[in-house]
GROMACS .gro file of C-alpha atoms in nm:
model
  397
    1UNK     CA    1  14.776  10.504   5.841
    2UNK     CA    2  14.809  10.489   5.448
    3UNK     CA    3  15.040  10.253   5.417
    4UNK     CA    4  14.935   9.947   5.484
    5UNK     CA    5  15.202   9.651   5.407
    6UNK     CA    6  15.382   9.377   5.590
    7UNK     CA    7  15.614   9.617   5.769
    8UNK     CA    8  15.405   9.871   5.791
    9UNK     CA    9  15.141   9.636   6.017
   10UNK     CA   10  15.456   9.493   6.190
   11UNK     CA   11  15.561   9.861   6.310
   12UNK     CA   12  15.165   9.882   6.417
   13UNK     CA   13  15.149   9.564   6.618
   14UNK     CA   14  15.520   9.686   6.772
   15UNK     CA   15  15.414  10.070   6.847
   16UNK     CA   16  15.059   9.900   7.063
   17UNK     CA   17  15.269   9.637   7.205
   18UNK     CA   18  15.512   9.867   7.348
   19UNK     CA   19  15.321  10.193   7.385
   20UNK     CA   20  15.527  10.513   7.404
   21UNK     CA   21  15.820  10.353   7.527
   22UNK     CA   22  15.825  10.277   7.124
   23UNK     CA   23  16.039  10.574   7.034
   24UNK     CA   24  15.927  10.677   6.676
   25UNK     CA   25  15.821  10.374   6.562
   26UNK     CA   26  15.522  10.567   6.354
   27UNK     CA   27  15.201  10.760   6.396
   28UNK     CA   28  14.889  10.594   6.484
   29UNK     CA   29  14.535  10.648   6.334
   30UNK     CA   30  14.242  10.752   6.547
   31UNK     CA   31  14.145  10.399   6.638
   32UNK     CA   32  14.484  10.272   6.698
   33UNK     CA   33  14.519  10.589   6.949
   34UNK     CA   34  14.184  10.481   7.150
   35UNK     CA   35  14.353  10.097   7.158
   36UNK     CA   36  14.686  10.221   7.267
   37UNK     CA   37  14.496  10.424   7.549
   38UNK     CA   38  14.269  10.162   7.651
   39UNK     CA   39  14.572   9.974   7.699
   40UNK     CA   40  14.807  10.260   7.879
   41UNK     CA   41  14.510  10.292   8.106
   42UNK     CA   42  14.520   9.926   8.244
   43UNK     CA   43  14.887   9.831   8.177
   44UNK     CA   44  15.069  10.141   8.212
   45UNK     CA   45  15.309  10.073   8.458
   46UNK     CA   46  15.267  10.361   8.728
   47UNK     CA   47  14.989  10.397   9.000
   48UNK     CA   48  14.666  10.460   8.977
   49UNK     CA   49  14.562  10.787   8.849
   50UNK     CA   50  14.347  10.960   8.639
   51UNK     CA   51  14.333  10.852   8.238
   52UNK     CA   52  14.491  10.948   7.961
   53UNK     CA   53  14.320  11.129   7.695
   54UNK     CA   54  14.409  10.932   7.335
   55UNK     CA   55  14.796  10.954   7.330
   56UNK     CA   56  14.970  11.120   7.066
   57UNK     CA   57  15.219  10.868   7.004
   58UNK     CA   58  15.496  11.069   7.186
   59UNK     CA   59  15.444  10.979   7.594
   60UNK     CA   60  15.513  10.624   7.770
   61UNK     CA   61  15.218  10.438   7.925
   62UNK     CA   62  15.189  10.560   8.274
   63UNK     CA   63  14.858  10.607   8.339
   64UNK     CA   64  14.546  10.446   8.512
   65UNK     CA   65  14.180  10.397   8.521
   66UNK     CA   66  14.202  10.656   8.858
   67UNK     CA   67  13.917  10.702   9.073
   68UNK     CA   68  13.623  10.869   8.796
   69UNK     CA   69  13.328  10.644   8.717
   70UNK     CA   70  13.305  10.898   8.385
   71UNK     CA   71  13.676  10.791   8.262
   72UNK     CA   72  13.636  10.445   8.368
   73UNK     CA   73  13.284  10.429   8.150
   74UNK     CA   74  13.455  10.517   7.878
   75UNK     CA   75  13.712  10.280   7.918
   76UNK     CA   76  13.479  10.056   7.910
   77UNK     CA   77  13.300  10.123   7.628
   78UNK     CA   78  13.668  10.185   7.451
   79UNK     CA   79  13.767   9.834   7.507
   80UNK     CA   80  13.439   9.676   7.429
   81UNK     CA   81  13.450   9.817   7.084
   82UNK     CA   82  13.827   9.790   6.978
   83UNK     CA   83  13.896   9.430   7.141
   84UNK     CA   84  13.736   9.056   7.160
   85UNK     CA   85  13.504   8.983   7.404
   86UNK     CA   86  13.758   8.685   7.530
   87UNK     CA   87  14.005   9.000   7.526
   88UNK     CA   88  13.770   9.214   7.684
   89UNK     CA   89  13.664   8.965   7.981
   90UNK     CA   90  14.047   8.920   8.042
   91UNK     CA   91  14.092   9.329   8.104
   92UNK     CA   92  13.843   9.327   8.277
   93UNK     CA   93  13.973   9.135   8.533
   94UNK     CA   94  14.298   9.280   8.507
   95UNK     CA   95  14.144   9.633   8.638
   96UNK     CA   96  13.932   9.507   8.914
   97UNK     CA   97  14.301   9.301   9.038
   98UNK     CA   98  14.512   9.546   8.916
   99UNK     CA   99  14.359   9.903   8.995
  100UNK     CA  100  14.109   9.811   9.250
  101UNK     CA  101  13.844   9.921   9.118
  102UNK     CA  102  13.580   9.663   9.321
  103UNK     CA  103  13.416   9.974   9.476
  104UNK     CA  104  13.339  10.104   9.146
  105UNK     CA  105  13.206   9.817   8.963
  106UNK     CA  106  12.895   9.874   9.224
  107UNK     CA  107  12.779  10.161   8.990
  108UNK     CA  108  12.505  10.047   8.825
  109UNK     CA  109  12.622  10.302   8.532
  110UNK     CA  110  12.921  10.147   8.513
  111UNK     CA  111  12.797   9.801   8.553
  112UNK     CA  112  12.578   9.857   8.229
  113UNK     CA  113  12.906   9.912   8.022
  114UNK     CA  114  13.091   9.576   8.126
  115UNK     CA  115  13.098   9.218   7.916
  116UNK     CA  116  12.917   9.001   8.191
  117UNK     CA  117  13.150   8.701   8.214
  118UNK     CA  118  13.200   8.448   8.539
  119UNK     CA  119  13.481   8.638   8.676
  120UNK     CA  120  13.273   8.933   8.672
  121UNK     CA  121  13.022   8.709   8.880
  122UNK     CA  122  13.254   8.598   9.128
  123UNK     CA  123  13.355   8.940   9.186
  124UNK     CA  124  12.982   9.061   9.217
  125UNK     CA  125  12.904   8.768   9.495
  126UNK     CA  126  13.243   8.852   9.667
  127UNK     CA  127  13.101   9.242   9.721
  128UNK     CA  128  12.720   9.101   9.755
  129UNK     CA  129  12.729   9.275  10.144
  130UNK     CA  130  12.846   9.580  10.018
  131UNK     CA  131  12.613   9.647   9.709
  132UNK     CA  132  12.427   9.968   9.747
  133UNK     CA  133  12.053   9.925   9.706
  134UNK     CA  134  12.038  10.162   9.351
  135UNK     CA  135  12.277   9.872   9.226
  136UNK     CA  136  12.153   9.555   9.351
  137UNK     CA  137  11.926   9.514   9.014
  138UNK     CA  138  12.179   9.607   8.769
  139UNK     CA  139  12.417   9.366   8.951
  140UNK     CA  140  12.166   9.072   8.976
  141UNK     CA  141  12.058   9.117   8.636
  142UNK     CA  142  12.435   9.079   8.504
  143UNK     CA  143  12.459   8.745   8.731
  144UNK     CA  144  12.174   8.631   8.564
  145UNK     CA  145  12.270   8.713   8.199
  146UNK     CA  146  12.571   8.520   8.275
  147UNK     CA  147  12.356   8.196   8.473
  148UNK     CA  148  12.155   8.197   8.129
  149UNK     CA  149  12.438   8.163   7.917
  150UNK     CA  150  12.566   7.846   8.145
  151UNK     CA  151  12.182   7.695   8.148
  152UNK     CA  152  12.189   7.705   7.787
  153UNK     CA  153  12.516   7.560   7.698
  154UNK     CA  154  12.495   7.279   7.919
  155UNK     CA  155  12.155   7.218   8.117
  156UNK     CA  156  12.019   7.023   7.805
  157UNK     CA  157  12.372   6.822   7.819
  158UNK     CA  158  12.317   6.737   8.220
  159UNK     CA  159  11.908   6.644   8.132
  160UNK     CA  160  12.051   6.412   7.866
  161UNK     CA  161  12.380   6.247   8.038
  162UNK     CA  162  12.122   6.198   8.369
  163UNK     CA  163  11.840   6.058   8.227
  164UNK     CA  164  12.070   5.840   7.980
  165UNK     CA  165  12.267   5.689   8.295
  166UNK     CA  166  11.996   5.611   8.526
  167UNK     CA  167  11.661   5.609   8.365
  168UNK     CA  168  11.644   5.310   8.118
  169UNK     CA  169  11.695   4.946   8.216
  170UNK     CA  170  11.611   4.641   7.986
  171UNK     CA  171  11.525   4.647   7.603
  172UNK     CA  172  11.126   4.560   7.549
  173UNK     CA  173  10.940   4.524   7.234
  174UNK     CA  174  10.621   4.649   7.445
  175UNK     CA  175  10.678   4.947   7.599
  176UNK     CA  176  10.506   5.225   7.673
  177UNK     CA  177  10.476   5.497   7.452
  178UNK     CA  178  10.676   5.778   7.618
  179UNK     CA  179  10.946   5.516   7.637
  180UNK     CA  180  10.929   5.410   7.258
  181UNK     CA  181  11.285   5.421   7.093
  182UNK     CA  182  11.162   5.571   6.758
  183UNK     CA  183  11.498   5.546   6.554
  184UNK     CA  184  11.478   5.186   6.682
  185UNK     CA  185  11.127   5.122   6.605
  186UNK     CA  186  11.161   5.226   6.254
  187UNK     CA  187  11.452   5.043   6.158
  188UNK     CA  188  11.316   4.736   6.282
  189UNK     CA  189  10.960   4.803   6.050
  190UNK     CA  190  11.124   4.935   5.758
  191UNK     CA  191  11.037   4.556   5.542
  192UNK     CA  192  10.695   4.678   5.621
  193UNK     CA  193  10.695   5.010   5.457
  194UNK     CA  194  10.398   5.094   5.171
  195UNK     CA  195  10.497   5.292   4.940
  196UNK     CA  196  10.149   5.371   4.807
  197UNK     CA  197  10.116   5.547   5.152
  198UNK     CA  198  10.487   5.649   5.189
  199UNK     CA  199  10.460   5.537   5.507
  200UNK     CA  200  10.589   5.266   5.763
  201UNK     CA  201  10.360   5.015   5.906
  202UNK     CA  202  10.461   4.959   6.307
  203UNK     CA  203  10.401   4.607   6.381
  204UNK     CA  204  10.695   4.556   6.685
  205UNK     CA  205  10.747   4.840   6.914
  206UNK     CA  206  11.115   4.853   7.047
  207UNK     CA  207  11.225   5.069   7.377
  208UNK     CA  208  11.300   5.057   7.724
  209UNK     CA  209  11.129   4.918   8.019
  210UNK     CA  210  11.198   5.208   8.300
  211UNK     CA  211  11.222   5.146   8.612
  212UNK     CA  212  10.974   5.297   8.868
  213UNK     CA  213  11.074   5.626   9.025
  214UNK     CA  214  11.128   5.469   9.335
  215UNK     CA  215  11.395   5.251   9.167
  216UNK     CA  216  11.582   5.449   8.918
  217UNK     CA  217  11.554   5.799   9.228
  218UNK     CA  218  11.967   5.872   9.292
  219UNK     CA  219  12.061   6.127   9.537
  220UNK     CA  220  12.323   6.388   9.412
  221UNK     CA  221  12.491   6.575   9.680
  222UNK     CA  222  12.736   6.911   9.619
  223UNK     CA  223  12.951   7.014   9.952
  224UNK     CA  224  13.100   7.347   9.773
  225UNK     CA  225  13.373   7.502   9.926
  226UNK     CA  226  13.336   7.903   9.956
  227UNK     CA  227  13.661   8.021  10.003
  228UNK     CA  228  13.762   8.326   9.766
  229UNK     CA  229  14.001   8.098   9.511
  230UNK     CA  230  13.661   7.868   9.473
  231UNK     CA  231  13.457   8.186   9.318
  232UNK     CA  232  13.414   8.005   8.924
  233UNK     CA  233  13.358   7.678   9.126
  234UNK     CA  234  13.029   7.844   9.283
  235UNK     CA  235  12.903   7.984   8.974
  236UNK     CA  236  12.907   7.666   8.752
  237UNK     CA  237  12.772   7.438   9.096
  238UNK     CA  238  12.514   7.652   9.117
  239UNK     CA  239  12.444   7.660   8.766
  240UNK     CA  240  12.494   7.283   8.786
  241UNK     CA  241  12.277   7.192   9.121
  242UNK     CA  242  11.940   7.461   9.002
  243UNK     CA  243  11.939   7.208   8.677
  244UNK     CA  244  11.942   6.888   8.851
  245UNK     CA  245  11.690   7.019   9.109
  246UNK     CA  246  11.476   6.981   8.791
  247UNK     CA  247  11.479   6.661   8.725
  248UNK     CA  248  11.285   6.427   8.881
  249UNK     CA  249  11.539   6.161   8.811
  250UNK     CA  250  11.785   6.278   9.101
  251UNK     CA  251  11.715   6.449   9.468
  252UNK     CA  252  12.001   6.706   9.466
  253UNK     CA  253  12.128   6.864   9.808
  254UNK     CA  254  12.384   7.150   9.724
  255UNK     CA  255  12.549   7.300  10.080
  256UNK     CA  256  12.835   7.523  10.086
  257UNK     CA  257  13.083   7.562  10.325
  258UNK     CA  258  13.396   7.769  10.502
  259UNK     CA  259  13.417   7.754  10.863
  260UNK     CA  260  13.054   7.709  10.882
  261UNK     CA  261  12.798   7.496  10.667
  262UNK     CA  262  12.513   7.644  10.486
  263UNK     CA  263  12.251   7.437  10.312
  264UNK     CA  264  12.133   7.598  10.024
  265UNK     CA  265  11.911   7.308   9.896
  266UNK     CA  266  11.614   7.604   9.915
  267UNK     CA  267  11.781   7.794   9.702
  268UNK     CA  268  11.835   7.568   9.428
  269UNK     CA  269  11.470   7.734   9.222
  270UNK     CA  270  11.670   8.030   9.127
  271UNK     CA  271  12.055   7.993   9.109
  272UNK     CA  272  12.084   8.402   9.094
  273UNK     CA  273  11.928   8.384   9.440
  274UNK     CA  274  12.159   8.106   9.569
  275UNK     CA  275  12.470   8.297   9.456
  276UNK     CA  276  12.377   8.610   9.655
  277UNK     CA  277  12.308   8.363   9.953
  278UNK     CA  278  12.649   8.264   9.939
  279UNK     CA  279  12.939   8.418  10.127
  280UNK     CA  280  13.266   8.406   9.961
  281UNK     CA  281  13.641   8.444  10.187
  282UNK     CA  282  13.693   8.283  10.483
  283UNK     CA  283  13.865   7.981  10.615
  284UNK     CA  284  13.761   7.620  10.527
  285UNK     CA  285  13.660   7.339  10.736
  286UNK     CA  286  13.589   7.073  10.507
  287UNK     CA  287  13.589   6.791  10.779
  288UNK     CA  288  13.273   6.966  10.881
  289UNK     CA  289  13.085   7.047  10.555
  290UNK     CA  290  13.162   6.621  10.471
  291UNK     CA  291  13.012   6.538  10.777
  292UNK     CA  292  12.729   6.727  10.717
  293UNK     CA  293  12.720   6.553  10.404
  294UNK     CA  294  12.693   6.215  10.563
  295UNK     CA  295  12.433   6.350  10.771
  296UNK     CA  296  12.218   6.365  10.473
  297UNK     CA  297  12.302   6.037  10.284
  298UNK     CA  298  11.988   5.801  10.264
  299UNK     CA  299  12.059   5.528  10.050
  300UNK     CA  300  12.463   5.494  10.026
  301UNK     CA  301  12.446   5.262   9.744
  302UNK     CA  302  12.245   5.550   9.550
  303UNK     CA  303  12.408   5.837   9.638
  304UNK     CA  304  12.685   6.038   9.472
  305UNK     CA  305  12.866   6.281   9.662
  306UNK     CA  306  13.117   6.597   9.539
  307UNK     CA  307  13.335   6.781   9.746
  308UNK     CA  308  13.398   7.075   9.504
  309UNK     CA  309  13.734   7.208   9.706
  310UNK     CA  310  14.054   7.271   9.674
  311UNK     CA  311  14.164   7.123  10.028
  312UNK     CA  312  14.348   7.311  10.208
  313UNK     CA  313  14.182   7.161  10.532
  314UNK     CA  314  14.119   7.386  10.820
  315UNK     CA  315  13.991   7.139  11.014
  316UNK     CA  316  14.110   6.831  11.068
  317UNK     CA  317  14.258   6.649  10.777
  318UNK     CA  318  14.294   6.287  10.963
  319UNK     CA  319  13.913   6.299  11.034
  320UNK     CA  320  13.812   6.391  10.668
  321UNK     CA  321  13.996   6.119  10.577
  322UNK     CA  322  13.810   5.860  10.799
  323UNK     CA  323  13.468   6.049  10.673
  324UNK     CA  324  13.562   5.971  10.331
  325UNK     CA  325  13.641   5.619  10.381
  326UNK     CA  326  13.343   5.555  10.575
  327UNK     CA  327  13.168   5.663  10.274
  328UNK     CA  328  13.325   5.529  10.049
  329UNK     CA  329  13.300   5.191  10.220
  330UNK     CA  330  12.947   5.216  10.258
  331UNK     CA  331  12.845   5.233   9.927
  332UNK     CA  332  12.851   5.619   9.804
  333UNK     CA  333  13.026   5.723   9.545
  334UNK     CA  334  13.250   6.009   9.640
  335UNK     CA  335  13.454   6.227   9.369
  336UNK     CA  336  13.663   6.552   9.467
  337UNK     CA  337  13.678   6.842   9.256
  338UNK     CA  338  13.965   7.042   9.268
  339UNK     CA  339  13.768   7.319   9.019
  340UNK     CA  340  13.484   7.270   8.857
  341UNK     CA  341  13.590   7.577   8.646
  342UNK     CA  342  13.764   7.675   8.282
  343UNK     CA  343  14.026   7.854   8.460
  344UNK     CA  344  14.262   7.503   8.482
  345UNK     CA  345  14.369   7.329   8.784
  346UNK     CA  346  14.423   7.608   9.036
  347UNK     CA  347  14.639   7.532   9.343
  348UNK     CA  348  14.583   7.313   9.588
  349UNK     CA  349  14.679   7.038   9.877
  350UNK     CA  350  14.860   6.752   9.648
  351UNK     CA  351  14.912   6.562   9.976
  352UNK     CA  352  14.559   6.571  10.108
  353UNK     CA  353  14.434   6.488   9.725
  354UNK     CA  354  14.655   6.157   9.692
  355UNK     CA  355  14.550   6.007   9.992
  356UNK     CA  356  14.135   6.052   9.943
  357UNK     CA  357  14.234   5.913   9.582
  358UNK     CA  358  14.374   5.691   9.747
  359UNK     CA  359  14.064   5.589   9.954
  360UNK     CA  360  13.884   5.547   9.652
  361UNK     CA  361  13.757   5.943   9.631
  362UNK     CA  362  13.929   6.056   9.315
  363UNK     CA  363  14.015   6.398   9.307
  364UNK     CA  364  14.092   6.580   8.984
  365UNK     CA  365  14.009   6.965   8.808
  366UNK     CA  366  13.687   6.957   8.546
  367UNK     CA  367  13.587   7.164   8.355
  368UNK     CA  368  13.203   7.255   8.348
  369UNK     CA  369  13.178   7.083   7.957
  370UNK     CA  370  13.310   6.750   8.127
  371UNK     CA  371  13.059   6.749   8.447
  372UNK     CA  372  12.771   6.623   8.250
  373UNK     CA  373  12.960   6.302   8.163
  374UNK     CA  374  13.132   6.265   8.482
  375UNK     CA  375  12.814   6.260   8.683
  376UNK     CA  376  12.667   5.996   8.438
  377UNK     CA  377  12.973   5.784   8.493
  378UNK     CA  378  12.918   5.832   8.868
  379UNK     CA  379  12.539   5.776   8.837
  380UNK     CA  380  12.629   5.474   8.693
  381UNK     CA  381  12.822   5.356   8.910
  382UNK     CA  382  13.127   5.273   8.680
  383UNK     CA  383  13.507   5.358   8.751
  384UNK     CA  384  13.554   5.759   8.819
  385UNK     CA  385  13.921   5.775   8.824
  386UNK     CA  386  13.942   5.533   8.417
  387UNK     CA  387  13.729   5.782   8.307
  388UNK     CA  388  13.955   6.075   8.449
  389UNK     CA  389  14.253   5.884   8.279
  390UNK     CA  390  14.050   5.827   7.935
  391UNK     CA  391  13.995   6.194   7.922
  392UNK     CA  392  14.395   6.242   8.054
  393UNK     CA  393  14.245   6.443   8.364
  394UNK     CA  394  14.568   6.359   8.628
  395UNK     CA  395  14.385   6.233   8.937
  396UNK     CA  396  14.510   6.247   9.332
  397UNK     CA  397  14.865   6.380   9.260
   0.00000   0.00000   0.00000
């Protein structure tokens, strides 16, 4: 397009926005035409069939991806080069709802061409039975693109909020050297710095005294529910429990549940592996993945416990209840987790979520960016639901 002003660009933005239903708004260019078909192709309005070629400007969007791995490849590539990758991710999720294109996303082709993201992932664990053995590579190797990306925004984040809640004790002006606080030290000896040497002369040590591992050991356990709305919830708990299996700090148990309960503690070494292990759909019994839970608590005093669900009970709801009180009342610290997710607070049973708040279980959406901080507060012991309320999460309502 030549010209190129205010009105001009507001006819442009128009023309995409309403595709060929636009009338004679104006021409577009050749990479205007690939975005307007990359969109008709998704969002066209009729059923699915095969793809438009780039439109001319004159038809309405009526098209789909159809049924040919070829067109849909392209489409792929198409939107990957003329949009975001947030905008991308979003489409991308649009066609697998939209066209139902599941069955085609096992290509390992086609699987080449996408923008891994955690949707993607839940989708790929969802179809985990049904992946054909030429695809099961491509498929694990996107899940793990996409586990890497979690570990390195937040595992170093976990390490730190961990260690920092339940690792140091006391100050101590003698302690040992891998518990020297340098920052500390160095302030306190800077009146004995030579400047002849440009250097600092340590006379008092400063640090921590830490507590034996028998003494500062907590137990972390994750009941996940598996149910198909819970799909980002398994992802980042996965993500979550393979990083605290690594520290020797906390014994983590992660078990996920439907109807039945599967403990996936074994797993934890590789979360890719754990992900495939799981089985997402079903119904939910969360009465019976808590009680399994209990089964496994030690110490109650040094044990935290999440129930990542969003509790619509299949079981029954009056003996969850008494589970959680019992726990509760014996020490652990239990916290509910409607999502543990970026997706927002996703539906769920406001009744059943008041009264474990209620109990002293508060339940309340996170985000995987928050975790770190709420297990620390847990860890610590300290009030769950004022930190909820400091970070205006609404809890149990």
């Amino acid at each position: 397009m030549t010209d190129t002003g205010p009105d001009q660009e507001r006819l442009r933005r128009w023309r995409l926005l309403l595709g060929g239903a636009s009338g004679d708004l104006g021409a577009l260019d050749e990479d205007d035409r690939r975005r307007d078909s990359a969109l008709t192709g998704l969002y066209g309005g009729g059923a699915p069939t095969a793809a438009t070629d780039a439109p001319d400007g004159s038809g309405r969007r009526s098209a789909g991806l159809g049924g040919s791995s070829p067109v849909l490849h392209r489409w792929l590539g198409d939107i990957r080069t003329y949009f975001p990758t947030s905008v991308v991710q979003v489409m991308q999720k649009d066609a697998v709802d939209r066209l139902g294109l599941r069955q085609l996303l096992l290509e390992p082709e086609l699987l080449k061409s996408v923008e891994p993201d955690v949707s993607l992932v839940g989708t790929l664990i969802s179809l985990s039975g049904a992946i054909p053995a030429r695809t099961r590579e491509t498929a694990r190797a996107v899940v793990r693109k996409v586990v890497e990306d979690i570990e390195r925004r937040l595992a170093e984040r976990l390490f730190n909020a961990v260690h920092g809640a339940i690792d140091h004790a006391k100050r101590t002006n003698r302690p040992r050297l891998s518990d020297v606080d340098w920052a500390r030290t160095i302030r306190a000896n800077l009146k004995h710095y030579q400047p002849e040497q440009r250097t600092v002369v340590v006379q008092d040590l400063k640090g921590n005294t830490r507590r034996s591992r028998a003494a500062s050991l907590k137990d972390v356990i994750l009941l996940v529910d598996q149910s198909g709305s819970m799909a980002e919830s398994i992802v980042y708990s996965a993500v979550m429990g393979a990083s605290l299996a690594s520290l020797r700090a906390v014994d983590t148990k992660l078990v996920v549940f439907d109807t039945e309960v599967v403990d996936l503690t074994e797993d934890l070494k590789d979360p890719v592996d754990l992900l495939f292990a799981t089985q997402l759909g079903g119904g939910t019994d969360i009465n019976r993945a808590v009680a399994y839970g209990q089964s496994l608590v030690r110490r109650p005093t040094d044990t935290v416990m999440v129930l990542i669900s969003d509790l619509y009970e299949g079981g029954v709801a009056r003996e969850l209840q008494r589970r959680v009180r019992e726990l509760v009342q014996s020490g652990v610290t239990v916290v509910v987790l409607l999502a543990l997710s970026d997706s927002g607070t996703p539906a769920y049973d406001h009744e059943l979520a008041a009264k474990l708040s209620e109990l002293g279980a508060p339940a309340f959406a996170c985000t995987p960016d928050r975790f770190p901080d709420l297990l620390a507060t847990a860890l610590r012991k300290e009030d769950v639901t004022a930190w909820a309320e400091r970070n205006e999460i609404p809890v149990g309502r």
